[in-house]
Amino acid sequence: MKTDLLATLNEKQQQAVSSPPNHQLILAGAGSGKTRVLIHRISWLIASNEASPYSVLAVTFTNKAASEMRARMSESLQTSVAQMWIGTFHGLAHRLLRMHWQDAGLPEGFQILDSDDQLRYIKRVIKYLELDDTRWKPKQAQSFINAKKDAGLRPQHIEPGFDLFVKTQLRIYQEYENIVRQAGVVDFAEILLRTYELLRDNPVLLQHYQQRFKYILVDEFQDTNAIQYAWLKQLAGNENYLTIVGDDDQSIYGWRGAKIENIHRFTQDFPTAQVTRLEQNYRSTQNILSASNALISNNTGRLGKELWTQDADGEDIAVYEAFNEIDEAHFITAEIKKWGQLHSFSDVAILYRSNAQSRVLEESLIQANIPYRIYGGQRFFERAEIKDALAYLRLVTNGHDGAAFERVINWPTRGIGDATQNLIREHSRAAQQSLWDAARAIIEQNILSARASKALQHFLNLIADLRETVWNADTLYEQVESVIKGSGLIEQYRATDRDKMLSRLENLEELITAARTYQPEHDEGSLLNSFLAHAALEAGEEQADEHQACVQLMTLHSAKGLEFPLVFMCGLEEGLFPHQMAIAEHKHVEEERRLCYVGMTRAMKKLVLSYAQTRRFHGREAMSPPSRFIKEIPEEFLSPVRITKSKNSGGYRTVSNYLPSNPIQAALPFQLGARVRHEKFSDGTVLAFEGQGEHMRVQVNFDRYGSKWLVLAYAKLVEVNQSCFL
């Protein structure tokens, strides 16, 4: 059996699997078969009689990975592995707490709080401490508490000094500890910290588990936080063997508490550890790997490795310089459509840095009838923050919209509780009135307490003020922007977790951008009503069925661990990727570079990078230089995609041969970026084209009238001068 285990492995994989008992760092590059090596290592130890199935502790990061490992282990060992300790950090720690609840100071039937339940407790604490929850946001306190627990810190371990913020957060943390202890519940972050303390404070129990788990193996070690690493070292002690599998070049979760320092410290904490580098890649072409190697070499302090493959060099990486984000989306859509003529749409992924980038891509794919799914997320108009903003806009235009009324009456929270809302509903039913009219009526009839009446009147006044602001606004985007800003949503989302905050605020800004560029297909009266109808219809378009062949759209963070024959990475501009929030600090830029490296190494056969000369983002149009990450890739691996003039004066896009089909030549009367003149709207700049023949439409950003879509056959546009962009 031992020989069989090694037969299908390359030399370095064999070395990692069959090494004698010792601490080991398996530095596993992207696509190098790390999970396979980890499973074979466990099987080897058992087949060699070095370990029994019950002396192995195998740790993963996700339940899906744990399930896969158990299934593959069962297949490898030809027996059930139900009793083996294979699971996530939190799953294994929870198992220990259940077994030793008394020593852990917990009731036997203790329950785990999810994020929402934890937040409810924190809100109670803030109220009990008589703190102003508009200043001391519950979600901010939740982030503070969880971060401290991930770092292994209780309130008594933190010295606030003269910092009022830290002092107040510590008061909340301490009182929260008291209330959840009385309730006999634990939050998610508590599970690991409590387990660490359980073993730390019970030497006999710690010795028992140190004697039991002779071999500890950990996947995705680069993603561990402080308490996770402390727990592993605790179990390893002085006698056991710790094998970690990871890649410092794929450490992309620093914002979530992951410590890249852990993988760098491992050989210092365990100086006898053997280091094995898995550099042979079984996923990508050599050109993709060489470009990725060159990019990541710009990071400092790396453990170092060079990915390579026995496969062919493959095609160059295509780079497309779009005029704007609409042109970028149309280019990507056109190339996917060509790909779909010979291949499956499920082979294709579009990766982006920010969720907000999906809107333009989604619209382009819908127009082209290309099925797609947002991987691990929601479509743009289905996202909660977008629905919140649209609900305010609906209520402003129609006070009798009951669904919109109920969605935003107490969001952001403004002291209108369930009792008041139930009264409004009851009065609405009894009097056959809208919720809006019912709310006004119960105020006039003095049914509510003075406090509740004041809160409800404040809400009605807010909507009335927003309505007046909308009526006085000159443009659609000003209407949308004024409602979003006046609603309090921005302040509400600023108090959420940092990663969620950025995504939600960017999505709200993208909604303003959508309003700025929106053009109705027909004259439907109110432009705002037309825009709201458009949003509802877009949200109503179902994503592709999970079994249907479709394009996958996702953030770069979501792409980790996945692979696709054709990958588009869009929005590679300074300020977007690397993100503006990261540019100020070297370590954050390095994490962004690792994120780019992860994205590039998702591509198996073909990789396309794109950036825009101008992009309307964060509510404004800006010109940003191409990302430094493109410049860090040697030109020998890149092939630019260009727009040129044909001999018959029509324009066509010439695409480098990164796609199997021949380039499609579509006659265009102007280049993107050309300056044109219209009889009514005067001068403007060509932004995009769509459709063909007599149905072709052109988007022009007119200097005085803004962006408009025109039917080319009737527009009678005249080119003023050649574009300076192309």
XYZ file of C-alpha atoms in Angstrom:
726
model
C 0.000 0.000 0.000
C 2.876 2.355 0.800
C 4.272 1.958 -2.707
C 0.847 2.610 -4.214
C 0.568 5.846 -2.259
C 3.709 7.220 -3.905
C 3.178 5.900 -7.418
C 1.174 8.835 -8.727
C 3.168 11.592 -6.998
C 6.021 13.703 -8.331
C 9.391 13.739 -6.583
C 8.687 16.657 -4.244
C 5.242 15.337 -3.366
C 6.786 11.955 -2.535
C 9.328 13.686 -0.328
C 6.585 15.502 1.592
C 4.448 12.376 1.973
C 7.150 9.888 2.978
C 9.431 12.039 5.154
C 10.293 10.562 8.574
C 8.446 11.869 11.649
C 9.319 15.530 12.130
C 7.809 18.984 11.988
C 7.244 19.913 8.365
C 6.379 22.999 6.335
C 4.957 22.073 2.943
C 5.130 25.265 0.929
C 2.522 24.453 -1.691
C 2.160 26.725 -4.704
C -1.112 27.294 -6.525
C -2.330 24.199 -8.371
C 0.423 21.991 -6.934
C -1.863 19.314 -5.445
C -1.545 20.257 -1.777
C -4.775 18.599 -0.585
C -3.727 15.397 -2.291
C -0.363 15.531 -0.557
C -1.981 16.155 2.833
C -4.289 13.148 2.466
C -1.474 10.931 1.205
C 0.691 12.023 4.143
C -1.956 10.904 6.634
C -2.441 7.619 4.761
C 1.324 7.054 4.683
C 1.660 7.575 8.431
C -1.121 5.061 9.074
C 0.158 2.533 6.514
C 3.649 2.799 8.016
C 2.254 2.119 11.496
C 3.717 5.432 12.612
C 0.234 6.567 13.579
C -3.212 5.161 14.202
C -6.234 6.911 12.673
C -7.050 8.191 16.178
C -3.682 9.798 16.810
C -4.097 12.190 13.868
C -5.647 15.671 14.086
C -6.317 17.188 10.652
C -7.460 20.821 10.504
C -9.038 22.654 7.573
C -10.630 26.089 7.197
C -14.046 25.320 5.724
C -16.683 22.679 6.313
C -16.610 21.908 2.595
C -12.855 21.227 2.720
C -13.300 19.081 5.834
C -16.042 17.016 4.144
C -13.870 16.551 1.064
C -10.928 15.461 3.200
C -13.039 12.928 5.107
C -14.406 11.482 1.858
C -10.967 11.190 0.277
C -9.449 9.771 3.461
C -12.182 7.132 3.612
C -11.457 6.201 -0.009
C -7.708 6.077 0.623
C -7.945 3.979 3.801
C -10.863 1.861 2.543
C -12.628 2.302 5.880
C -14.862 4.715 7.745
C -13.170 7.797 9.168
C -16.166 8.937 11.225
C -14.214 8.698 14.474
C -11.138 10.529 13.174
C -10.572 14.130 14.241
C -10.875 15.857 10.874
C -12.560 19.238 10.783
C -12.360 23.006 10.913
C -10.699 24.910 13.746
C -14.070 25.880 15.166
C -15.629 22.461 14.610
C -12.838 20.632 16.449
C -12.705 23.193 19.259
C -16.469 22.943 19.690
C -16.118 19.164 19.948
C -13.639 19.605 22.813
C -15.890 22.054 24.625
C -18.855 19.681 24.375
C -16.762 16.876 25.852
C -15.347 19.021 28.681
C -18.095 21.563 29.314
C -17.661 21.495 33.070
C -13.920 22.204 32.955
C -14.641 24.955 30.443
C -17.092 26.605 32.841
C -20.070 26.104 30.540
C -23.511 24.570 31.035
C -23.897 21.136 29.444
C -26.364 22.359 26.853
C -24.561 25.605 25.951
C -25.590 27.190 22.671
C -23.590 29.038 20.026
C -24.579 32.580 19.086
C -24.644 33.447 15.430
C -23.587 36.928 14.360
C -27.099 38.383 14.615
C -27.679 36.949 18.098
C -24.330 38.286 19.260
C -25.252 41.727 17.956
C -28.517 41.667 19.909
C -26.598 41.031 23.137
C -24.227 43.888 22.364
C -27.151 46.234 21.726
C -28.537 45.308 25.136
C -25.182 46.059 26.727
C -24.909 49.477 25.064
C -28.399 50.321 26.252
C -27.656 49.064 29.787
C -24.486 51.190 29.934
C -26.563 54.182 28.783
C -24.277 54.838 25.842
C -25.425 56.745 22.763
C -25.778 54.036 20.101
C -25.446 56.629 17.349
C -21.909 57.288 18.586
C -21.019 53.844 19.946
C -22.247 51.659 17.124
C -23.142 48.053 18.071
C -21.497 46.599 14.957
C -18.314 48.512 15.684
C -18.274 47.049 19.192
C -18.928 43.593 17.742
C -15.896 43.914 15.460
C -13.751 45.128 18.369
C -14.752 42.208 20.608
C -14.240 39.546 17.945
C -10.867 40.973 16.894
C -9.632 40.915 20.488
C -10.813 37.355 20.971
C -9.080 36.295 17.735
C -5.921 37.823 19.183
C -6.440 35.851 22.414
C -7.190 38.919 24.523
C -9.728 39.263 27.332
C -10.683 42.744 28.620
C -8.200 42.514 31.500
C -5.352 41.952 29.032
C -5.898 45.254 27.227
C -4.433 48.533 28.470
C -6.558 51.408 27.163
C -4.277 54.240 28.310
C -6.010 57.574 27.757
C -7.861 56.483 24.610
C -11.581 57.147 25.153
C -12.532 54.874 22.256
C -10.629 51.880 23.643
C -11.850 52.597 27.187
C -15.463 52.598 26.059
C -15.065 49.496 23.902
C -13.528 47.710 26.878
C -16.526 48.652 29.046
C -18.808 47.139 26.410
C -16.557 44.064 26.060
C -16.494 43.468 29.834
C -20.240 43.835 30.302
C -20.849 41.662 27.242
C -18.663 38.973 28.833
C -20.762 39.158 31.989
C -24.104 38.869 30.222
C -23.207 35.967 27.910
C -21.588 34.093 30.810
C -24.827 34.418 32.771
C -26.787 33.216 29.737
C -24.480 30.217 29.232
C -23.865 30.949 25.549
C -20.737 31.393 23.446
C -20.137 33.373 20.283
C -18.128 32.113 17.334
C -14.858 33.804 18.321
C -15.252 32.517 21.896
C -15.126 28.879 20.813
C -11.391 28.884 20.047
C -10.392 31.220 22.863
C -12.344 29.192 25.434
C -10.792 25.947 24.139
C -7.295 27.411 24.364
C -7.967 28.550 27.948
C -9.514 25.151 28.789
C -6.296 23.339 27.894
C -4.042 26.060 29.329
C -5.746 25.929 32.717
C -6.066 22.128 32.893
C -2.566 20.591 32.595
C -3.853 17.020 32.972
C -6.351 17.523 30.152
C -3.720 19.163 27.963
C -1.334 16.271 28.585
C -4.062 13.804 27.605
C -4.609 15.434 24.204
C -0.915 15.971 23.608
C -0.400 12.244 24.144
C -3.329 11.409 21.892
C -2.611 13.629 18.897
C 0.867 12.605 17.859
C 0.475 14.068 14.370
C -1.218 17.413 13.721
C -1.709 18.460 10.098
C -3.063 21.852 9.047
C -4.238 23.025 5.628
C -4.195 26.690 4.441
C -1.890 27.619 7.298
C -1.233 31.081 5.855
C -4.798 32.000 6.851
C -4.430 31.268 10.574
C -4.910 34.032 13.144
C -3.142 34.484 16.480
C -5.369 32.274 18.635
C -5.450 29.467 16.049
C -1.660 29.294 15.907
C -1.405 29.489 19.703
C -3.832 26.547 19.981
C -1.817 24.459 17.504
C 1.447 25.120 19.343
C -0.294 24.236 22.590
C -1.376 20.828 21.280
C 1.966 20.160 19.607
C 3.862 20.686 22.855
C 7.398 19.288 22.856
C 6.699 15.747 21.666
C 4.256 15.897 18.773
C 4.806 16.579 15.083
C 3.158 19.535 13.382
C 2.805 19.519 9.584
C 1.541 22.713 8.022
C 0.564 23.156 4.379
C 0.294 26.663 3.031
C 1.504 29.354 0.683
C 2.603 32.774 1.902
C 2.010 34.079 -1.641
C -1.706 33.326 -1.242
C -2.228 35.027 2.115
C -5.079 37.428 1.268
C -7.136 37.652 4.455
C -5.143 40.064 6.590
C -8.213 42.289 6.907
C -9.985 39.322 8.520
C -7.324 38.727 11.160
C -5.089 36.245 9.306
C -1.422 36.630 10.227
C 1.013 35.987 7.392
C 3.676 36.214 10.113
C 2.553 32.793 11.389
C 3.883 30.921 8.366
C 7.085 32.988 8.461
C 7.542 32.246 12.191
C 6.943 28.527 11.919
C 10.528 27.530 11.195
C 11.692 29.805 14.030
C 9.278 28.236 16.510
C 10.112 24.744 15.210
C 13.753 24.997 14.054
C 14.048 21.288 13.187
C 11.183 21.535 10.691
C 11.750 20.162 7.199
C 10.736 22.562 4.404
C 9.393 21.044 1.192
C 8.455 23.212 -1.770
C 5.747 22.025 -4.150
C 6.383 24.092 -7.265
C 5.147 21.887 -10.089
C 1.777 23.236 -11.185
C -0.932 21.032 -12.701
C -3.363 23.815 -13.627
C -1.940 26.644 -15.725
C 0.211 27.154 -18.809
C 3.844 28.164 -18.375
C 3.244 31.702 -19.644
C 0.607 32.283 -16.978
C 2.910 30.823 -14.339
C 5.944 32.818 -15.477
C 3.942 36.043 -15.437
C 2.592 35.214 -11.965
C 6.089 34.397 -10.696
C 7.386 37.738 -11.994
C 4.529 39.639 -10.373
C 4.840 38.084 -6.907
C 8.631 38.449 -6.884
C 8.034 42.142 -6.156
C 6.898 41.232 -2.636
C 9.526 41.236 0.103
C 10.164 38.660 2.831
C 8.804 35.743 0.826
C 9.735 32.171 1.627
C 10.269 31.881 -2.101
C 9.270 29.454 -4.852
C 8.943 29.344 -8.656
C 5.913 27.671 -10.181
C 6.504 25.593 -13.302
C 4.665 23.063 -15.446
C 5.504 20.291 -17.856
C 2.745 21.532 -20.158
C 3.254 23.875 -23.099
C 3.993 27.586 -22.789
C 0.496 28.374 -23.969
C -0.777 31.703 -25.273
C 0.250 35.140 -24.130
C -1.804 36.987 -21.559
C -4.142 39.385 -23.374
C -4.338 42.969 -22.091
C -7.209 45.217 -23.148
C -7.190 48.982 -22.628
C -10.844 50.040 -22.552
C -12.047 53.572 -23.026
C -14.364 53.258 -20.012
C -16.057 50.615 -17.862
C -18.893 50.196 -20.376
C -16.469 49.496 -23.202
C -14.635 47.077 -20.895
C -17.860 45.192 -20.134
C -18.880 45.051 -23.805
C -15.448 43.774 -24.806
C -15.558 41.014 -22.180
C -19.098 40.069 -23.186
C -18.194 39.937 -26.882
C -15.237 37.655 -26.231
C -17.304 35.374 -23.991
C -19.915 35.135 -26.741
C -17.220 34.021 -29.192
C -15.875 31.542 -26.653
C -19.369 30.104 -26.237
C -19.489 29.187 -29.922
C -16.972 26.396 -29.329
C -16.841 25.927 -25.563
C -19.019 25.962 -22.474
C -19.872 29.193 -20.667
C -19.084 27.360 -17.411
C -15.400 27.475 -18.430
C -15.391 31.252 -17.925
C -14.921 33.433 -14.844
C -14.881 37.221 -14.542
C -12.940 38.410 -11.494
C -13.054 41.893 -9.993
C -11.709 43.663 -6.908
C -14.964 45.267 -5.785
C -18.507 43.878 -5.754
C -19.734 47.183 -7.160
C -17.993 46.411 -10.468
C -20.483 43.652 -11.203
C -23.344 45.996 -12.176
C -22.032 47.066 -15.584
C -20.872 43.525 -16.329
C -24.259 42.090 -15.393
C -26.112 44.545 -17.632
C -23.864 43.717 -20.567
C -24.280 39.956 -20.086
C -28.062 40.308 -19.791
C -28.209 42.316 -23.018
C -26.194 39.608 -24.756
C -28.392 36.798 -23.331
C -25.375 35.130 -21.737
C -26.296 33.123 -18.610
C -24.300 33.984 -15.512
C -24.186 33.584 -11.744
C -22.669 35.695 -8.987
C -20.501 33.164 -7.183
C -21.016 33.267 -3.433
C -23.024 36.475 -3.612
C -26.028 38.339 -4.919
C -26.679 40.229 -8.093
C -26.244 43.981 -7.828
C -29.904 44.977 -7.535
C -30.561 42.140 -5.060
C -28.014 43.315 -2.492
C -29.483 44.472 0.813
C -27.996 47.965 0.744
C -29.278 48.513 -2.804
C -32.746 47.306 -1.828
C -32.660 49.682 1.159
C -31.798 52.663 -1.035
C -34.393 51.712 -3.653
C -37.030 51.339 -0.919
C -36.380 54.933 0.184
C -36.644 56.092 -3.423
C -39.896 54.171 -3.896
C -41.374 55.622 -0.727
C -40.359 59.133 -1.754
C -42.148 58.747 -5.083
C -45.120 56.861 -3.630
C -45.878 57.230 0.075
C -48.444 54.419 -0.149
C -45.835 51.773 -1.072
C -46.353 49.485 1.939
C -43.410 47.146 1.284
C -40.981 50.078 1.009
C -42.520 51.660 4.131
C -41.982 48.505 6.202
C -38.437 48.009 4.948
C -37.139 51.436 5.968
C -39.383 52.657 8.783
C -36.763 51.649 11.346
C -33.686 51.320 9.150
C -31.383 52.886 10.064
C -32.700 52.318 13.579
C -34.609 55.337 14.838
C -36.533 54.030 17.848
C -39.657 52.812 16.068
C -40.133 49.449 17.724
C -42.198 46.382 16.861
C -45.115 47.527 19.029
C -45.446 50.785 17.092
C -45.147 49.010 13.758
C -47.816 46.475 14.764
C -50.141 49.330 15.737
C -49.655 50.906 12.313
C -50.448 47.601 10.588
C -53.571 47.043 12.707
C -54.839 50.578 12.064
C -54.092 50.173 8.356
C -56.188 47.000 8.158
C -59.045 48.377 10.255
C -59.302 51.705 8.415
C -58.465 50.291 4.969
C -55.613 52.807 4.704
C -52.048 52.653 3.486
C -49.385 52.259 6.166
C -48.323 55.858 5.519
C -51.817 57.221 6.165
C -52.239 54.925 9.159
C -49.002 56.234 10.672
C -50.205 59.819 10.305
C -53.575 58.901 11.813
C -52.263 57.264 14.979
C -50.044 60.289 15.594
C -53.026 62.631 15.204
C -55.144 60.462 17.513
C -52.453 60.392 20.243
C -52.493 56.596 20.360
C -48.733 56.355 20.903
C -46.547 57.360 23.815
C -44.858 60.727 23.442
C -41.498 59.089 22.709
C -42.872 56.677 20.110
C -44.956 59.426 18.499
C -41.903 61.672 18.233
C -39.825 58.915 16.599
C -42.560 58.120 14.082
C -43.136 61.792 13.245
C -39.403 62.207 12.695
C -39.523 59.415 10.107
C -42.507 60.914 8.280
C -40.785 64.308 8.263
C -37.629 62.714 6.881
C -39.497 61.189 3.931
C -41.305 64.490 3.301
C -37.976 66.364 3.289
C -36.443 63.837 0.924
C -39.470 64.141 -1.358
C -38.997 67.901 -1.562
C -35.294 67.466 -2.256
C -36.069 65.055 -5.091
C -38.595 67.447 -6.631
C -36.024 70.254 -6.589
C -33.188 68.163 -8.085
C -32.330 68.750 -11.748
C -31.065 65.290 -12.702
C -31.800 61.657 -11.875
C -28.423 61.035 -10.297
C -28.883 64.086 -8.041
C -32.245 62.679 -6.952
C -30.743 59.283 -6.130
C -27.693 60.779 -4.464
C -29.749 63.123 -2.270
C -31.982 60.304 -1.029
C -29.071 57.973 -0.268
C -27.237 60.679 1.645
C -30.328 62.007 3.408
C -31.622 58.579 4.465
C -28.788 57.903 6.915
C -27.804 54.676 5.140
C -24.219 55.803 4.610
C -23.682 56.474 8.321
C -25.366 53.164 9.137
C -23.070 51.138 6.910
C -19.969 52.987 8.033
C -20.531 51.370 11.437
C -20.383 47.817 10.040
C -17.354 45.529 9.743
C -14.603 47.116 7.664
C -14.824 44.675 4.766
C -18.622 44.863 4.629
C -18.536 48.633 5.055
C -16.339 49.182 2.013
C -18.379 46.847 -0.164
C -21.710 48.365 0.857
C -20.587 51.957 0.450
C -19.105 51.174 -2.956
C -22.369 49.540 -3.982
C -24.363 52.628 -2.925
C -21.958 54.818 -4.889
C -22.376 52.510 -7.876
C -26.155 52.954 -7.650
C -25.577 56.702 -8.046
C -23.363 55.939 -11.045
C -26.126 53.749 -12.497
C -28.520 56.681 -12.178
C -26.033 59.028 -13.842
C -25.665 56.795 -16.904
C -29.262 55.525 -17.095
C -31.169 56.158 -20.308
C -34.736 54.792 -20.674
C -35.559 52.822 -23.782
C -38.885 54.649 -24.080
C -40.322 57.948 -22.915
C -42.048 56.771 -19.743
C -42.718 60.065 -17.965
C -40.877 60.366 -14.657
C -37.237 59.405 -15.115
C -37.020 58.297 -11.471
C -40.012 55.992 -11.863
C -38.473 54.593 -15.036
C -35.191 53.970 -13.213
C -36.978 52.207 -10.335
C -38.841 50.016 -12.826
C -35.545 49.213 -14.543
C -34.008 48.194 -11.192
C -36.999 45.984 -10.364
C -36.830 44.252 -13.732
C -33.079 43.716 -13.414
C -33.564 42.221 -9.952
C -36.348 40.047 -11.337
C -34.040 38.489 -13.930
C -33.116 35.183 -12.319
C -29.535 34.044 -12.181
C -28.717 30.944 -14.158
C -29.735 27.677 -12.537
C -26.871 26.144 -10.567
C -26.783 23.204 -13.000
C -26.886 25.410 -16.104
C -23.677 26.145 -17.973
C -23.031 29.792 -17.155
C -20.338 32.406 -16.666
C -19.195 32.879 -13.063
C -18.774 36.432 -11.722
C -16.948 36.861 -8.436
C -14.584 38.956 -6.371
C -10.934 37.994 -6.371
C -11.228 36.958 -2.726
C -14.030 34.527 -3.613
C -11.964 32.983 -6.413
C -9.365 31.416 -4.126
C -9.306 27.650 -4.539
C -11.139 27.699 -7.887
C -9.936 27.256 -11.462
C -11.306 28.040 -14.933
C -10.021 27.543 -18.500
C -10.699 31.225 -19.334
C -10.362 34.007 -16.764
C -11.014 37.738 -17.195
C -9.542 40.048 -14.549
C -11.038 43.502 -15.002
C -10.539 46.927 -13.469
C -6.751 46.794 -13.156
C -6.258 50.475 -12.397
C -4.441 52.279 -9.611
C -6.913 53.079 -6.858
C -9.198 50.215 -7.791
C -6.665 47.387 -7.865
C -4.573 47.923 -5.836
C -7.424 49.405 -3.860
C -7.141 53.038 -2.798
C -7.361 51.974 0.877
C -4.239 49.829 0.452
C -1.927 52.172 -1.430
C -0.751 54.116 1.622
C 0.915 51.125 3.328
C 3.531 48.811 1.869
C 2.179 45.697 3.632
C -1.308 46.337 2.272
C -0.007 46.772 -1.275
C 1.791 43.452 -0.877
C -1.468 41.771 0.131
C -3.153 43.306 -2.918
C -0.326 41.901 -5.058
C -0.890 38.471 -3.517
C -4.567 38.867 -4.401
C -3.612 39.599 -8.010
C -1.350 36.539 -7.973
C -4.246 34.412 -6.718
C -6.472 35.753 -9.495
C -3.940 35.092 -12.239
C -3.274 31.538 -11.088
C -6.995 30.685 -11.342
C -6.576 30.633 -15.144
C -5.844 27.281 -16.714
C -5.474 28.096 -20.415
C -6.277 31.731 -21.125
C -5.996 34.897 -19.049
C -7.278 38.333 -20.052
C -6.443 41.488 -18.091
C -8.339 44.720 -18.691
C -8.360 48.289 -17.456
C -10.192 51.475 -18.405
C -8.799 54.882 -19.276
C -11.753 56.485 -17.511
C -14.121 54.903 -15.028
C -17.151 56.254 -13.273
C -16.651 54.908 -9.790
C -17.386 56.210 -6.321
C -19.942 58.506 -7.937
C -17.535 60.332 -10.197
C -15.643 59.881 -13.429
C -11.903 59.595 -12.993
C -8.861 58.850 -15.106
C -6.478 56.440 -13.401
C -3.230 54.962 -14.681
C -3.026 51.230 -15.327
C -2.354 49.124 -12.253
C 1.260 48.727 -11.209
C 0.576 44.994 -11.331
C 0.322 45.057 -15.133
C 3.617 46.948 -15.316
C 5.272 44.328 -13.100
C 4.564 41.576 -15.640
C 7.327 41.295 -18.282
C 6.120 42.362 -21.735
C 7.253 39.050 -23.234
C 4.232 37.384 -21.602
C 1.687 40.024 -22.650
C -0.182 40.610 -25.880
C -2.157 43.866 -26.205
C -5.650 43.879 -27.692
C -5.998 46.871 -29.991
C -8.654 48.832 -31.847
C -7.548 49.848 -35.327
C -8.965 51.502 -38.438
C -9.923 49.272 -41.369
C -9.210 50.254 -44.964
C -12.869 51.015 -45.685
C -12.791 53.612 -42.850
C -14.917 51.425 -40.588
C -13.413 50.584 -37.223
C -12.957 47.055 -35.974
C -11.480 45.425 -32.944
C -8.443 43.272 -33.632
C -8.023 40.747 -30.847
C -4.779 38.916 -30.255
C -5.129 35.176 -30.827
C -5.884 34.318 -27.223
C -9.287 32.974 -28.292
C -9.720 29.989 -30.606
C -12.180 31.604 -32.988
C -11.191 34.090 -35.654
C -11.558 37.770 -34.750
C -14.991 39.118 -35.595
C -14.825 42.325 -37.569
C -17.754 44.620 -36.872
C -17.866 47.771 -38.953
C -18.039 50.810 -36.717
C -18.269 54.367 -38.051
C -16.183 55.858 -35.229
C -13.515 54.743 -32.850
C -14.309 54.668 -29.159
C -13.241 58.011 -27.734
C -13.907 59.865 -30.994
C -15.320 63.409 -30.814
C -18.634 63.714 -32.649
C -21.282 66.402 -33.252
C -25.095 66.093 -33.118
C -27.560 68.651 -34.514
C -29.403 69.035 -31.184
C -26.919 67.980 -28.517
C -23.783 69.507 -30.034
C -20.361 67.940 -29.292
C -19.645 64.806 -27.299
C -17.410 61.762 -26.914
C -18.235 58.238 -28.150
C -18.345 55.860 -25.169
C -19.730 52.583 -26.496
C -21.597 50.710 -29.231
C -24.133 47.895 -29.053
C -26.158 45.928 -31.573
C -25.523 45.497 -35.272
C -26.702 46.855 -38.631
C -29.648 49.223 -38.618
C -30.274 48.491 -34.927
C -26.809 49.562 -33.806
C -26.849 52.094 -30.978
C -24.091 54.433 -29.900
C -23.533 55.951 -26.459
C -22.240 59.512 -26.544
C -21.311 61.631 -23.546
C -22.371 65.115 -24.690
C -20.560 68.063 -23.136
C -23.761 69.903 -22.216
C -26.411 67.169 -22.004
C -24.588 64.222 -20.481
C -24.639 60.599 -21.636
C -27.225 59.477 -24.203
C -27.883 56.312 -26.226
C -28.801 57.035 -29.856
C -29.848 54.829 -32.778
C -26.900 55.260 -35.098
C -28.953 55.173 -38.305
C -30.929 58.272 -37.235
C -28.410 60.150 -35.123
C -26.573 61.785 -38.072
C -23.368 62.102 -36.074
C -20.372 63.791 -37.671
C -16.832 63.160 -36.479
C -15.217 66.400 -35.282
C -11.637 65.293 -34.846
C -9.584 62.206 -34.085
C -9.558 60.986 -30.516
C -6.447 61.632 -28.501
C -6.987 58.327 -26.685
C -6.577 55.821 -29.489
